Each structure stands twice: as structure tokens, then as C-alpha cells.
Short mmCIF file of C-alpha atoms in Angstrom, two decimals:
data_model
loop_
_atom_site.label_atom_id
_atom_site.label_comp_id
_atom_site.label_asym_id
_atom_site.label_seq_id
_atom_site.Cartn_x
_atom_site.Cartn_y
_atom_site.Cartn_z
CA MET A 1 24.49 40.17 -0.17
CA SER A 2 21.47 38.50 -1.77
CA ASP A 3 18.74 40.62 -3.27
CA PRO A 4 15.48 40.06 -1.28
CA GLY A 5 13.51 40.91 -4.41
CA ASN A 6 15.34 38.25 -6.40
CA PRO A 7 15.98 35.30 -4.05
CA LYS A 8 18.42 32.59 -5.02
CA ILE A 9 16.80 29.27 -6.01
CA TYR A 10 19.24 26.43 -5.42
CA LEU A 11 18.63 23.65 -7.92
CA LEU A 12 18.93 20.28 -6.15
CA PRO A 13 17.23 21.12 -2.82
CA ASN A 14 14.32 22.82 -4.56
CA LEU A 15 14.01 19.96 -7.07
CA MET A 16 13.49 17.65 -4.09
CA THR A 17 10.86 20.03 -2.73
CA ALA A 18 9.19 20.10 -6.15
CA GLY A 19 9.18 16.28 -6.08
CA ASN A 20 7.50 16.45 -2.68
CA LEU A 21 4.82 18.78 -4.07
CA PHE A 22 4.32 16.65 -7.19
CA CYS A 23 3.80 13.49 -5.12
CA GLY A 24 1.34 15.32 -2.86
CA PHE A 25 -0.64 16.51 -5.85
CA ALA A 26 -0.56 13.00 -7.39
CA ALA A 27 -1.87 11.56 -4.09
CA THR A 28 -4.74 14.05 -4.12
CA ILE A 29 -5.64 13.14 -7.71
CA LYS A 30 -5.63 9.40 -6.93
CA ILE A 31 -7.87 9.93 -3.89
CA LEU A 32 -10.35 11.88 -6.01
CA GLU A 33 -10.26 9.17 -8.70
CA GLY A 34 -10.98 6.53 -6.06
CA ALA A 35 -13.88 8.58 -4.74
CA LEU A 36 -15.33 8.94 -8.24
CA VAL A 37 -15.04 5.20 -8.83
CA GLN A 38 -16.92 4.48 -5.61
CA ALA A 39 -19.58 7.09 -6.35
CA GLY A 40 -20.19 5.72 -9.85
CA SER A 41 -20.54 2.08 -8.83
CA THR A 42 -23.80 0.13 -8.88
CA ALA A 43 -24.88 -2.97 -7.01
CA ALA A 44 -23.65 -5.12 -9.89
CA THR A 45 -20.25 -3.45 -10.08
CA ALA A 46 -19.72 -2.70 -6.37
CA GLN A 47 -17.05 -5.37 -5.81
CA ALA A 48 -15.00 -4.38 -8.85
CA ALA A 49 -15.37 -0.70 -7.96
CA GLU A 50 -14.12 -1.27 -4.41
CA LEU A 51 -11.10 -3.16 -5.77
CA LEU A 52 -10.27 -0.36 -8.19
CA ALA A 53 -10.78 2.30 -5.51
CA SER A 54 -8.50 0.36 -3.17
CA GLN A 55 -5.80 0.40 -5.85
CA LYS A 56 -6.19 4.17 -6.19
CA PHE A 57 -5.86 4.62 -2.43
CA HIS A 58 -2.78 2.38 -2.43
CA THR A 59 -1.16 4.62 -5.01
CA ALA A 60 -2.09 7.72 -3.00
CA ILE A 61 -0.50 6.24 0.13
CA TRP A 62 2.75 5.50 -1.69
CA CYS A 63 2.75 9.03 -3.09
CA ILE A 64 2.44 10.46 0.44
CA LEU A 65 5.26 8.22 1.68
CA ALA A 66 7.37 9.26 -1.32
CA SER A 67 6.73 12.88 -0.33
CA CYS A 68 8.22 12.05 3.08
CA VAL A 69 11.39 10.83 1.35
CA PHE A 70 11.65 13.95 -0.82
CA ASP A 71 11.03 16.13 2.25
CA ALA A 72 13.88 14.42 4.09
CA LEU A 73 16.24 14.87 1.15
CA ASP A 74 15.66 18.54 0.34
CA GLY A 75 16.90 19.89 3.65
CA ARG A 76 19.89 17.58 3.78
CA LEU A 77 20.99 18.59 0.30
CA ALA A 78 20.62 22.25 1.24
CA ARG A 79 22.66 21.87 4.44
CA LEU A 80 25.29 19.73 2.73
CA GLY A 81 25.95 22.46 0.18
CA GLY A 82 25.47 25.31 2.64
CA HIS A 83 22.50 26.51 0.60
CA GLU A 84 19.74 26.89 3.18
CA SER A 85 17.62 29.90 2.28
CA PRO A 86 14.35 31.62 3.26
CA PHE A 87 13.01 30.81 -0.20
CA GLY A 88 13.68 27.09 0.28
CA ARG A 89 12.04 27.11 3.70
CA GLU A 90 8.90 28.81 2.43
CA PHE A 91 8.70 26.59 -0.67
CA ASP A 92 9.08 23.53 1.53
CA SER A 93 6.22 24.65 3.77
CA LEU A 94 3.93 25.24 0.79
CA ALA A 95 4.72 21.77 -0.54
CA ASP A 96 4.21 20.23 2.93
CA ILE A 97 0.71 21.67 3.35
CA VAL A 98 -0.34 19.91 0.14
CA SER A 99 1.48 16.60 0.62
CA PHE A 100 1.08 16.22 4.39
CA GLY A 101 -1.99 18.34 5.04
CA VAL A 102 -4.49 18.24 2.18
CA ALA A 103 -3.71 14.73 0.87
CA PRO A 104 -3.96 12.82 4.22
CA ALA A 105 -7.03 14.80 5.30
CA LEU A 106 -8.78 14.07 2.01
CA MET A 107 -7.82 10.40 2.14
CA VAL A 108 -9.19 9.83 5.65
CA TYR A 109 -12.30 11.79 4.76
CA ARG A 110 -12.93 9.55 1.75
CA ILE A 111 -12.25 6.32 3.64
CA VAL A 112 -14.33 6.95 6.75
CA LEU A 113 -15.11 10.57 7.65
CA HIS A 114 -17.65 11.06 4.84
CA GLU A 115 -19.97 8.74 6.78
CA PHE A 116 -20.51 11.56 9.30
CA ASP A 117 -22.57 14.53 8.19
CA GLN A 118 -20.72 17.52 9.63
CA THR A 119 -18.29 16.06 12.14
CA GLY A 120 -16.34 14.30 9.38
CA TRP A 121 -15.20 17.32 7.42
CA LEU A 122 -14.62 19.26 10.65
CA ILE A 123 -12.13 16.61 11.80
CA ALA A 124 -10.37 16.71 8.43
CA ALA A 125 -10.34 20.52 8.51
CA LEU A 126 -8.98 20.50 12.08
CA TYR A 127 -6.04 18.37 10.98
CA LEU A 128 -5.34 20.64 8.01
CA VAL A 129 -5.52 23.86 10.06
CA CYS A 130 -3.31 22.48 12.85
CA GLY A 131 -0.81 21.32 10.25
CA ALA A 132 -0.71 24.80 8.69
CA LEU A 133 -0.28 26.40 12.13
CA ARG A 134 2.49 23.93 12.89
CA LEU A 135 4.35 24.89 9.73
CA ALA A 136 3.88 28.61 10.39
CA ARG A 137 5.23 28.24 13.93
CA PHE A 138 8.24 26.32 12.68
CA ASN A 139 9.03 29.03 10.13
CA CYS A 140 8.84 31.69 12.84
CA LEU A 141 11.15 29.71 15.13
CA ALA A 142 13.56 29.00 12.26
CA ALA A 143 13.68 32.69 11.34
CA ALA A 144 14.53 33.58 14.95
CA ASP A 145 17.02 30.75 15.58
CA ALA A 146 17.70 28.44 12.63
CA SER A 147 20.21 26.19 14.44
CA SER A 148 17.83 25.49 17.33
CA ALA A 149 14.89 24.85 14.99
CA ASN A 150 16.97 22.42 12.94
CA ARG A 151 18.15 20.52 16.01
CA GLU A 152 14.71 19.57 17.31
CA PHE A 153 11.04 20.09 16.55
CA LYS A 154 8.53 21.63 18.92
CA GLY A 155 5.38 19.64 18.31
CA PHE A 156 5.02 16.54 16.17
CA PRO A 157 6.20 17.40 12.62
CA ILE A 158 3.51 17.32 9.94
CA PRO A 159 5.46 14.99 7.58
CA ALA A 160 5.61 12.41 10.38
CA ALA A 161 1.89 12.92 11.13
CA ALA A 162 1.08 12.25 7.47
CA GLY A 163 3.41 9.26 7.60
CA VAL A 164 1.48 7.83 10.57
CA ILE A 165 -1.86 8.22 8.77
CA ALA A 166 -0.59 6.84 5.44
CA SER A 167 1.28 3.89 6.95
CA VAL A 168 -1.57 2.89 9.27
CA THR A 169 -4.00 3.04 6.32
CA LEU A 170 -1.58 0.97 4.22
CA CYS A 171 -1.46 -1.64 6.98
CA MET A 172 -5.28 -1.81 7.15
CA LEU A 173 -5.57 -2.16 3.38
CA TRP A 174 -3.05 -5.00 3.56
CA PHE A 175 -5.24 -6.75 6.15
CA ASP A 176 -8.19 -6.28 3.80
CA GLU A 177 -6.28 -7.91 0.94
CA ARG A 178 -5.64 -10.91 3.16
CA ASN A 179 -9.40 -11.29 3.70
CA ARG A 180 -9.35 -9.70 7.13
CA ASP A 181 -11.94 -7.28 8.42
CA ILE A 182 -11.08 -3.62 7.76
CA GLY A 183 -14.58 -2.44 8.65
CA GLN A 184 -13.78 -1.95 12.34
CA GLY A 185 -10.18 -0.90 11.76
CA LYS A 186 -11.07 2.23 9.83
CA TRP A 187 -12.69 3.72 12.95
CA VAL A 188 -9.19 4.13 14.37
CA LEU A 189 -8.47 6.87 11.83
CA PRO A 190 -10.80 9.68 13.08
CA PRO A 191 -9.51 9.70 16.70
CA LEU A 192 -5.97 9.22 15.40
CA MET A 193 -6.36 12.29 13.20
CA VAL A 194 -7.70 14.37 16.11
CA PHE A 195 -4.84 13.17 18.32
CA LEU A 196 -2.24 14.04 15.66
CA SER A 197 -3.83 17.48 15.24
CA TRP A 198 -3.23 18.13 18.92
CA MET A 199 0.28 16.64 18.84
CA MET A 200 1.38 18.88 15.96
CA PHE A 201 0.67 21.97 18.02
CA SER A 202 1.69 20.50 21.39
CA GLY A 203 4.82 21.30 23.38
CA PHE A 204 6.39 17.85 22.98
CA ARG A 205 9.85 18.00 21.44
CA TYR A 206 11.13 15.60 18.81
CA PRO A 207 14.65 15.16 17.43
CA SER A 208 14.91 16.31 13.84
CA PHE A 209 17.76 13.91 12.94
CA LYS A 210 18.86 16.68 10.58
CA ALA A 211 22.43 16.15 11.76
CA LEU A 212 22.39 12.90 9.80
CA ASN A 213 23.84 13.64 6.39
CA TRP A 214 26.09 12.21 3.68
CA ARG A 215 29.21 12.81 5.81
CA THR A 216 27.87 11.07 8.91
CA THR A 217 29.97 8.10 10.06
CA ARG A 218 28.87 5.08 12.07
CA SER A 219 30.58 2.16 13.76
CA LEU A 220 30.36 -1.23 12.03
CA PRO A 221 27.77 -2.69 14.48
CA LYS A 222 25.52 0.37 14.03
CA PHE A 223 25.91 0.22 10.27
CA ILE A 224 24.94 -3.46 10.20
CA GLY A 225 21.97 -2.78 12.49
CA ILE A 226 20.70 0.05 10.27
CA LEU A 227 21.18 -2.11 7.17
CA ILE A 228 19.21 -4.99 8.71
CA LEU A 229 16.42 -2.58 9.69
CA LEU A 230 16.25 -1.19 6.13
CA VAL A 231 16.13 -4.65 4.58
CA PHE A 232 13.49 -5.81 7.08
CA THR A 233 11.41 -2.71 6.31
CA VAL A 234 11.59 -3.31 2.55
CA VAL A 235 10.62 -6.98 2.95
CA ASN A 236 7.71 -6.12 5.27
CA TYR A 237 6.72 -2.87 3.55
CA GLN A 238 3.02 -3.43 4.32
CA TRP A 239 3.35 -2.84 8.07
CA MET A 240 6.91 -1.79 9.00
CA PRO A 241 6.41 1.89 7.99
CA ALA A 242 3.59 2.04 10.54
CA VAL A 243 5.89 0.62 13.24
CA ILE A 244 8.58 3.19 12.43
CA PHE A 245 6.28 6.22 12.37
CA ILE A 246 4.38 5.19 15.51
CA SER A 247 7.68 4.53 17.31
CA TYR A 248 8.77 8.08 16.46
CA LEU A 249 5.42 9.41 17.71
CA LEU A 250 5.79 7.58 21.04
CA TYR A 251 9.41 8.66 21.41
CA GLY A 252 8.27 12.22 22.09
CA PHE A 253 6.46 11.02 25.22
CA LEU A 254 9.42 8.95 26.43
CA ARG A 255 12.15 11.47 25.58
CA PRO A 256 11.84 13.64 28.72
CA PHE A 257 12.40 10.58 30.92
CA LEU A 258 15.53 9.33 29.14
CA SER A 259 19.01 10.10 30.38
CA ARG A 260 21.17 12.46 28.38
CA LYS A 261 23.53 9.63 27.43
CA MET A 262 20.65 7.49 26.14
CA LYS A 263 19.25 10.39 24.10
CA GLU A 264 22.67 11.01 22.58
CA GLU A 265 22.92 7.33 21.65
CA ILE A 266 19.56 7.43 19.91
CA GLU A 267 19.82 10.85 18.32
CA ASP A 268 23.59 10.90 17.67
CA GLU A 269 23.70 14.63 18.29
CA VAL A 270 27.22 14.74 19.75
CA GLU A 271 28.91 13.02 16.85
CA ASP A 272 26.93 14.78 14.14
CA ASP A 273 27.16 18.29 15.61
CA SER A 274 30.92 18.08 15.23
CA LEU A 275 30.50 17.12 11.60
CA GLU A 276 28.22 20.08 10.96
CA SER A 277 30.56 22.64 12.56
CA PRO A 278 32.32 24.94 10.09
#
């Protein structure tokens, strides 16, 4: 029996969680650096300052997306080795509130919300508080029934919410680099953040895809399809992450209307549950 006063810290899963936290902190630093560059610019240096700030925000976005990757890996490594633990769950939540709560809220505030006097920081704070409540509710559900909590999420998960914000912002910055107008596009972010705040604490259920692991098998057509999707995403990295995250967001609305067979095809629960059984 493990000692509750001296919890076991499993190396690889918690290293992934530490990577998640590091990327979230790096994203926060880059956002602050971009804000300082913009604040210190003059009329003569405005164009150069905006270019440099845009580069800082780009780096912050990639750090948030990297946090999503680390967050996906830590749980899978823990389940693969049978090393899920209360310590890992709590550490993961603490990392998530920085990477997927503070960093996205600060980024949207710097890009557009600072133009509002009080409403701006209230919207950012709403997102952060709802994200923290979402994580707390997940931990309570996981403590009561870990298998059910791992099978599906109640409410839109905060890593995916941060992924939506980061990927949509990345897409808009890409339009700006191609001499397109980002001025109107940035106004999408405040209502999107309010909507995601509500979705995180809503009753919509989302598949966790946590059954997918290193032992998961696929037929050759499915394998080729996944490979093509990965290659297409890498080639079109400016906008494909937004398509993927928004598709996952919309799936929660469509899921109740899908047949059980169709959900099993998409979520692969039947095949993967057998792989996870002891």
C-alpha cells in the first residue's frame, strides 16, 4: 500500500506533465514580452514593433499547442505502464491551469481584450475561472469513478479549449502575414472565449480518446487515412489545427444524434476497451 504522505512520482508521465507546465510558462513569458514590445514602441518604430510582437505571439501559440501534445502523452504513458496516480492527476491539473487557462486568457487579452476597459479582463477572468472549475469537477469525477472519467469528458476539456483559441489565433496571424486584414478577425476571439467558458462547464459529453495508446491496432485503410491526415496537417500547419480543434468542438453537439455504431466507428471504443482490459 502506498504511503499517502509520500506519494509515488512516476518518472515518464510526470516528465510529460512538467513539459506541459514548462511550455505554458514559456507561452506566458512570450506574451508578456510581446506586450512590452508593443507598449515601448513609438510612431517611428510601430511597424517593426508590431512585427516583433507578432513573432512573440507566434512562439506563444506554438508553446500552447506543444502543451497540448505533452498533455496527451502524460496520461497515455501512465496508463500504458499502469502508473496512474492521484499525484499525477493533481500535478496535471496544476499544469493545465497555467498552460490552458492563464496563457490563452493572457494572449487574447493582449491581442484584443485590452481595448475594453473593464469588460476585457472580466472575459479573460471568466475563461480562467471556468477552466479551473472544469478541472476541479473532472478530478472529483475521476476520484469517484476513474474508468468512467477516462472514457469520456463531461464538458469541453480545457486543453481543447486552449487549442481552439491558439489555433484560431495562429490562423488569423497567418492571414495577416499574407497581407490580409486581421483587424476585423480579432473580434471573433472575445465571443469565442465566452462561448468556450460556457462549454467547459456545460453538460455536453466528449470522447476522451484515451483508449488510443501504443498497443492500439488499426486496419490498413484506417492507418493510411490517419497518415494522410497527419501529413496534410503538417503541410498546412497554419490552419489545419484550427479545423481539427473546431471539428472536435462541434462533435459534442452532433454526438447525441449519432447512432451507436457510428460513434463506435469514430471513437473506436469497442476495439480499444478490449486492449485496455487486464
